[in-house]
Short mmCIF file of C-alpha atoms and ligand atoms in Angstrom, two decimals:
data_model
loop_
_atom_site.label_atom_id
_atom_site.label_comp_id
_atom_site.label_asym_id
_atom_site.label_seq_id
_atom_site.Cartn_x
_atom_site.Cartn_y
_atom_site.Cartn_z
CA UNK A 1 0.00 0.00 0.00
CA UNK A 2 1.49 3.46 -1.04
CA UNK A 3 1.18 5.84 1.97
CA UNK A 4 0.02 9.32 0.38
CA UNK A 5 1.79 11.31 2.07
CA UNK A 6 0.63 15.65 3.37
CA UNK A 7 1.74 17.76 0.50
CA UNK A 8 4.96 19.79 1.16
CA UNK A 9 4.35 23.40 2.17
CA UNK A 10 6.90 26.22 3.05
CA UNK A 11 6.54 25.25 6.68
CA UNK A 12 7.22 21.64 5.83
CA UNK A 13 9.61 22.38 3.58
CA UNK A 14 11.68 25.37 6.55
CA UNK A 15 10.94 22.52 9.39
CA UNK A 16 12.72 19.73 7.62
CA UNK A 17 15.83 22.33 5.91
CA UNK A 18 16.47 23.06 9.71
CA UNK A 19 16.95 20.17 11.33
CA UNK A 20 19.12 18.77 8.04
CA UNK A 21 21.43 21.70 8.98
CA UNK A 22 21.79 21.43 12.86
CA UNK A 23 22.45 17.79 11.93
CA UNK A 24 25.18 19.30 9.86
CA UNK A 25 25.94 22.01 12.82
CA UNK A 26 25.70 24.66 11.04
CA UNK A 27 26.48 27.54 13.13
CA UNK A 28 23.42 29.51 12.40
CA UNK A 29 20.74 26.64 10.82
CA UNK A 30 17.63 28.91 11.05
CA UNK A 31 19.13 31.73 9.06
CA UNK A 32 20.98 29.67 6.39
CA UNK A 33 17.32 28.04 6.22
CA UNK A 34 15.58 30.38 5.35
CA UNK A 35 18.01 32.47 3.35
CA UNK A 36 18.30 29.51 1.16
CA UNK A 37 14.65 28.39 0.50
CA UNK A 38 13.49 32.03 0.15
CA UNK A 39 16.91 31.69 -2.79
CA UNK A 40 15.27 28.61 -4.07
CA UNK A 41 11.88 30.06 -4.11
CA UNK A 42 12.89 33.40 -5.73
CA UNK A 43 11.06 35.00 -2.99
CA UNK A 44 12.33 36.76 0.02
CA UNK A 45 12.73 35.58 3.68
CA UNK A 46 9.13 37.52 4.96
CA UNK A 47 7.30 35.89 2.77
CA UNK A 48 8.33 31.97 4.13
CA UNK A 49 6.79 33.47 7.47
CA UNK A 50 4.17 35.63 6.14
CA UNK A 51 2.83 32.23 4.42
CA UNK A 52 3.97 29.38 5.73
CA UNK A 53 1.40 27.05 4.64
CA UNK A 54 1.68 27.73 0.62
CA UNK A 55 1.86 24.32 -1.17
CA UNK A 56 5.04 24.20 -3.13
CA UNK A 57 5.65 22.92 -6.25
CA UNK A 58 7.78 20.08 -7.51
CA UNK A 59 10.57 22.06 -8.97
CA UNK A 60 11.39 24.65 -5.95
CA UNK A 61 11.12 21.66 -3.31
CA UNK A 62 13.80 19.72 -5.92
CA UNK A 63 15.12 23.19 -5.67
CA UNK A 64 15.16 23.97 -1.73
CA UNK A 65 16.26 20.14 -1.25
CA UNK A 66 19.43 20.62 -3.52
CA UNK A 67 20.33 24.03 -2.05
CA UNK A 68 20.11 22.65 1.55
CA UNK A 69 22.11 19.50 1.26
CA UNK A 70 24.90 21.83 -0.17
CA UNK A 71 25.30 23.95 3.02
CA UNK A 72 25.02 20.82 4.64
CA UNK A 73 28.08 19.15 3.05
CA UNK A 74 29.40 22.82 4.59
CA UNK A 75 29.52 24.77 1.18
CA UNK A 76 29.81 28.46 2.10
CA UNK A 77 25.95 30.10 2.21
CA UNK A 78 27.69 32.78 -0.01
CA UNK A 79 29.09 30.37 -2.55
CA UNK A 80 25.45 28.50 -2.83
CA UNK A 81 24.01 32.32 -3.34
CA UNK A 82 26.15 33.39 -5.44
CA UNK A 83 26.56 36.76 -3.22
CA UNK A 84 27.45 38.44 -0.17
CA UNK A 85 27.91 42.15 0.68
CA UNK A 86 30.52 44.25 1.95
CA UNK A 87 30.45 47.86 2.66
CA UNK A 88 26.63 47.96 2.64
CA UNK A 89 27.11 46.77 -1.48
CA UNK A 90 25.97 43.30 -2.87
CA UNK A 91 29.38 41.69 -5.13
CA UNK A 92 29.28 38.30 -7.09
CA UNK A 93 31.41 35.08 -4.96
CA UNK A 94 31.92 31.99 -5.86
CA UNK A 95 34.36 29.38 -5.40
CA UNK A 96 36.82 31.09 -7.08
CA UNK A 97 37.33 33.61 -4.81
CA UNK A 98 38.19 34.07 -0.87
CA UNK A 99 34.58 35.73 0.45
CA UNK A 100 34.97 39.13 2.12
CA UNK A 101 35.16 39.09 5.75
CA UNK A 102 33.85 41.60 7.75
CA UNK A 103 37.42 42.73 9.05
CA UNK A 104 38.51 43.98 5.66
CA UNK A 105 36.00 47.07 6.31
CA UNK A 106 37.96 47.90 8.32
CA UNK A 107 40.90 48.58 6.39
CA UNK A 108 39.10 49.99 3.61
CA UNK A 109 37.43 52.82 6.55
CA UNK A 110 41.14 53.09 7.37
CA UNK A 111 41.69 54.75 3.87
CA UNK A 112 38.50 56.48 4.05
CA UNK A 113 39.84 58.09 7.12
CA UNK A 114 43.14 59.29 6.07
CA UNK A 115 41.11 61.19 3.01
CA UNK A 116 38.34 62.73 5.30
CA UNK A 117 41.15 64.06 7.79
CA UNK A 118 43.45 65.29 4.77
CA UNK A 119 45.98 62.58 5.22
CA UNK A 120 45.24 61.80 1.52
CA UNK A 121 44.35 64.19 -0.80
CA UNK A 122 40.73 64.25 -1.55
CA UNK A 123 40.87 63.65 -5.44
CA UNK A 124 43.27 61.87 -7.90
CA UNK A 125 44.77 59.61 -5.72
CA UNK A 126 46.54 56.44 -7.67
CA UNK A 127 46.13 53.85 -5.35
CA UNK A 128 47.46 49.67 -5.69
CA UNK A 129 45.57 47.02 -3.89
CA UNK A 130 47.47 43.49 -4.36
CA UNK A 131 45.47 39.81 -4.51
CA UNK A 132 42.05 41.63 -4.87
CA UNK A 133 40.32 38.84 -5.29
CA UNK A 134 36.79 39.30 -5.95
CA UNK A 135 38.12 43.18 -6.13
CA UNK A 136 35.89 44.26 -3.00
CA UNK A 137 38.78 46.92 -1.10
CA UNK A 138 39.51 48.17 -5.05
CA UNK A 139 36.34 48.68 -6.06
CA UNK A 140 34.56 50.71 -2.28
CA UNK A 141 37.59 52.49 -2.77
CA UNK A 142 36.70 53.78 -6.21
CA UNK A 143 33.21 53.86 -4.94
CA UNK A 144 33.61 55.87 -2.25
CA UNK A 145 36.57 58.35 -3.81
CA UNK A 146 35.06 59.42 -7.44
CA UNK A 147 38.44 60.80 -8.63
CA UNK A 148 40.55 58.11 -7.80
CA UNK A 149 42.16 55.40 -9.94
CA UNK A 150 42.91 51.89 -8.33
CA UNK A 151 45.16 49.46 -10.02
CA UNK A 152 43.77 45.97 -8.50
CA UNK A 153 46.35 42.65 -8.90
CA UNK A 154 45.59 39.04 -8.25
CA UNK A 155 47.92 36.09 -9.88
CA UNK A 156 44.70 34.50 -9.66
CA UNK A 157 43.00 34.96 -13.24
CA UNK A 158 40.38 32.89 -11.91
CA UNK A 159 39.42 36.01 -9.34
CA UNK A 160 39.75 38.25 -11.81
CA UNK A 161 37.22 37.06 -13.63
CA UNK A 162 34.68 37.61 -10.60
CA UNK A 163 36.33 40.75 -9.68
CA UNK A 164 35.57 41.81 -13.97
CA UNK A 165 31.92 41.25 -12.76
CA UNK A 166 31.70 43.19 -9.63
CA UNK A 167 33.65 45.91 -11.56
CA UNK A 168 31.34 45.92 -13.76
CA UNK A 169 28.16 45.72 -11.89
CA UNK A 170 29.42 48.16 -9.43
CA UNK A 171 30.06 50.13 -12.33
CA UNK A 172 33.12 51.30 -11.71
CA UNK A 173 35.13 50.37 -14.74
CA UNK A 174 36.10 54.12 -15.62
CA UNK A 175 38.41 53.80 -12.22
CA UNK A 176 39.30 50.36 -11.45
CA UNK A 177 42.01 48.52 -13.31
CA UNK A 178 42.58 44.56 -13.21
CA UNK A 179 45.84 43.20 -13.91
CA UNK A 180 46.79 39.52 -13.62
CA UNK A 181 50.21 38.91 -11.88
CA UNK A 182 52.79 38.21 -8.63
CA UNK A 183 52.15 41.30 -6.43
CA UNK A 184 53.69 44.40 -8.03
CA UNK A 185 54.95 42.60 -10.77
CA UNK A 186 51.52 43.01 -12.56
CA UNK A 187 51.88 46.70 -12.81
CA UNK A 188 55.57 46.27 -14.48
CA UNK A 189 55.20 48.83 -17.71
CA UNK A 190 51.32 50.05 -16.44
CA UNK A 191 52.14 52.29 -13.96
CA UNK A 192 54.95 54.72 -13.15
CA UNK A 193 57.09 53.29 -9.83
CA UNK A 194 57.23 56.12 -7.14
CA UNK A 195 53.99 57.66 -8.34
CA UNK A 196 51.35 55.84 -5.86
CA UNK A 197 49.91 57.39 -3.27
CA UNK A 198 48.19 54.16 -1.57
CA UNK A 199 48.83 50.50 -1.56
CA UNK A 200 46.41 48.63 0.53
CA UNK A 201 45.96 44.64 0.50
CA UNK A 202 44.75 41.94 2.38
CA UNK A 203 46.82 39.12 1.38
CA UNK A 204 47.05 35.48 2.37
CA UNK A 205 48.29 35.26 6.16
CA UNK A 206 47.25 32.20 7.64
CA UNK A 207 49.92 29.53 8.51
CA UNK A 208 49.76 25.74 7.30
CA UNK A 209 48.68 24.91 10.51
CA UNK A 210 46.34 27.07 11.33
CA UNK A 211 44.45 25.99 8.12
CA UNK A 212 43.87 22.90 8.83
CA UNK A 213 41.63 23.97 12.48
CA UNK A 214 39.58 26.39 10.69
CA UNK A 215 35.96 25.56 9.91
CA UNK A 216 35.25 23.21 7.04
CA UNK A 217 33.88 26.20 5.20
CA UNK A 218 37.07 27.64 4.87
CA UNK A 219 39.23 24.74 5.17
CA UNK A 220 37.53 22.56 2.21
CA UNK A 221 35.79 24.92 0.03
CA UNK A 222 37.95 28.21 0.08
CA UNK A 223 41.14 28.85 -2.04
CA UNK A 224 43.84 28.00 -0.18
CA UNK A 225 46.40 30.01 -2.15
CA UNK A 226 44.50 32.71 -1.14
CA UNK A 227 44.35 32.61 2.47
CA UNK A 228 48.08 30.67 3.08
CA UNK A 229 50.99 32.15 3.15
CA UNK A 230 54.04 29.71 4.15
CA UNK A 231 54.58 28.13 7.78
CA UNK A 232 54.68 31.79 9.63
CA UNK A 233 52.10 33.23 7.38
CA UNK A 234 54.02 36.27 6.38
CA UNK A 235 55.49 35.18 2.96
CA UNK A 236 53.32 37.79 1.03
CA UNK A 237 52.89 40.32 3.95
CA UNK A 238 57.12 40.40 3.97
CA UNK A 239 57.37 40.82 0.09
CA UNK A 240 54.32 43.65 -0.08
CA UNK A 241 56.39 45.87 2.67
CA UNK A 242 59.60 45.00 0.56
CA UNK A 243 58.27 45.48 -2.52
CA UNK A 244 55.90 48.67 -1.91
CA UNK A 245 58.36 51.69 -1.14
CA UNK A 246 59.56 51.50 -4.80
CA UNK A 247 55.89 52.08 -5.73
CA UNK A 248 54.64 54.54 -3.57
CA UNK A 249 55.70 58.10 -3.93
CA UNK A 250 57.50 59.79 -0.50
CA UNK A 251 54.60 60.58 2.25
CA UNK A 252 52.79 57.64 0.53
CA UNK A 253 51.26 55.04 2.81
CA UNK A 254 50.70 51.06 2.91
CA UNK A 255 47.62 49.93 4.63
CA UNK A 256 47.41 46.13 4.77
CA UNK A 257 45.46 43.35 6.87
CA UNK A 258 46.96 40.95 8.91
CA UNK A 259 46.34 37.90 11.37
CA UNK A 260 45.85 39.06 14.99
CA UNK A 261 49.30 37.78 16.21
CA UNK A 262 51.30 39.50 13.77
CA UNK A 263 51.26 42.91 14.17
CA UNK A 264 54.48 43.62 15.86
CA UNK A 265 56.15 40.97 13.28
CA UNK A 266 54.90 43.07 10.23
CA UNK A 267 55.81 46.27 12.15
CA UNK A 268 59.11 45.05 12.97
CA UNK A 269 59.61 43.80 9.03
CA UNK A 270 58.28 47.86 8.16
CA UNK A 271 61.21 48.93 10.80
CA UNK A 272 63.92 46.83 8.91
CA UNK A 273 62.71 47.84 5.46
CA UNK A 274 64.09 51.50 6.74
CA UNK A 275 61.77 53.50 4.38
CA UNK A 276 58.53 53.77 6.85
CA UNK A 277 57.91 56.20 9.66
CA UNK A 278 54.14 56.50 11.68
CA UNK A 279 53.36 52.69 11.97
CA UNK A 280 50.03 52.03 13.17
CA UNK A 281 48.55 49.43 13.91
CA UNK A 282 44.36 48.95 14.12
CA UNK A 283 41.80 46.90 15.71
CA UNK A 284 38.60 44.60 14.23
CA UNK A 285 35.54 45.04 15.89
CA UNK A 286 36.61 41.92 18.13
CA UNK A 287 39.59 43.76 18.99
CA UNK A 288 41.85 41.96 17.59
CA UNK A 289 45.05 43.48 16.11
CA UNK A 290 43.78 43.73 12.65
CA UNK A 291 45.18 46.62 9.77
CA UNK A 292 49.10 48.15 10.01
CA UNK A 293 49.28 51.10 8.24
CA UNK A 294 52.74 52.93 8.14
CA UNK A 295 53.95 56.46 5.80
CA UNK A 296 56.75 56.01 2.92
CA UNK A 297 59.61 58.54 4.18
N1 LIG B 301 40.60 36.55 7.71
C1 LIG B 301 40.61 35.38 6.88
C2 LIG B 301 40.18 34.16 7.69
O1 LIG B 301 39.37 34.29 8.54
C3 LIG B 301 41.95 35.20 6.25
C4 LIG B 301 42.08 36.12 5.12
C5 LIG B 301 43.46 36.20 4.63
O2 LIG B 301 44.28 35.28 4.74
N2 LIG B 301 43.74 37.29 4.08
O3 LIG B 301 40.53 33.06 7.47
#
């Protein structure tokens, strides 16, 4: 005898998507729910409340089903949506790029800063961000300062492609320029060396070991080469203060993001490099040592 069985309905559908993800503990299993389904549904998250007893159809329970087993094998929520926002603005992710954290804000209202107090000249500022990745500190910059022109570099043509996107759908393209290569090296021939008046990145620092105790989110499903950076995690962080003074013109400045243990290590490698003066160093909204910025002499 075939048991018919009650037909599925948004309420169903959210009870069932719930429990599948605090099976999977998932961190926050209501939210993901329901930001997923009202993805699946093409309808937004009010409405899975406002009418929880709609009978769905075939295709968006196939849909919801497919979407929820994802995030339960631990795919990123922002990889299965295809978005995320930073800086109050909505920019394409997917797998092949790192997804913004929170923390880079803070680096990018570090810049922000140093133009409202006069620090940095309020228009035509050239400024280089290195590894851009899905080009989210390159392109609130250009947002944010109309005048400006950033050069954005990732060796990663892969992220370039998604940072082309955001570029584009940010519309910023008159202002933000991509260019595939190692660090600086992508600028070689693009740009005139002493002429910047910002370089800001936030570059792979994690160690090897730290990787491998980080959530399976990050661990399994985001690129490694662009959140590792050698056994100390300052391989890139060393060779962007090295490489930077030739770039940036004198009373220029370097803003970059690092891990929370290493800001007297990447102040003490700004020290060696003899060219800075005015190291800072900044905090997340955890407090945890988070952005060193520091002026070219
Ligand atoms: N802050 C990131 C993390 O949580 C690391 C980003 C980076 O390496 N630049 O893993």
């Amino acid at each position: 005898m075939t048991r018919i069985q009650d037909p599925e309905t948004i309420r169903t559908l959210l009870s069932w998507a719930v429990s599948t993800l605090k099976r999977a503990d998932i961190e926050y299993p209501q939210s993901d729910a329901a930001t997923l389904l009202s993805h699946a549904l093409s309808c937004d998250r009010v409405k899975l409340y406002a009418d929880p007893d709609v009978t769905l159809q075939e295709i968006d329970i196939i849909t919801g089903k497919k979407l929820i087993t994802q995030r339960a094998r631990r795919v990123p929520l922002q990889y299965i949506t295809g978005h995320t926002e930073f800086m109050s603005r909505n920019f394409s992710v997917d797998k092949r790029v790192l997804i913004p954290r929170p923390e880079t804000e803070v680096l990018v209202e570090r810049a922000l800063d140093m133009v409202k107090s006069g620090t940095l000249s309020k228009t035509g500022l050239t400024i280089i961000d290195i590894g851009t990745g899905s080009g989210i500190i390159a392109i609130s910059l250009a947002i944010h300062l109309t005048t400006c022109r950033v050069y954005a570099s990732d060796i990663s043509k892969e992220s370039l492609e998604v940072a082309a996107i955001n570029v584009k759908n940010l519309e910023v393209s008159e202002r933000v320029n991509l260019f595939q290569g190692d660090l600086f090296d992508a600028f070689d021939g693009k740009l005139c060396k002493g002429s910047v008046d910002l370089v800001v990145s936030n570059p792979p620092y994690v160690t090897e070991s730290e990787l491998s105790c980080l959530e399976p989110e990050v661990r399994d499903h985001e690129p490694v080469t662009a959140l590792v950076a050698g056994e100390v995690g300052l391989y890139y962080l060393k060779r962007i203060v090295n490489g930077s003074p030739e770039w940036l013109r004198p009373g220029g400045y370097l803003i970059l993001e690092i891990g929370e243990t290493q800001a007297e290590q990447v102040a003490q490698l700004m020290v060696q490099s003899g060219t800075f003066a005015g190291i800072k160093i900044f905090q997340d909204l955890q407090k945890r040592d988070r952005i060193v910025s520091a002026r070219r002499r």
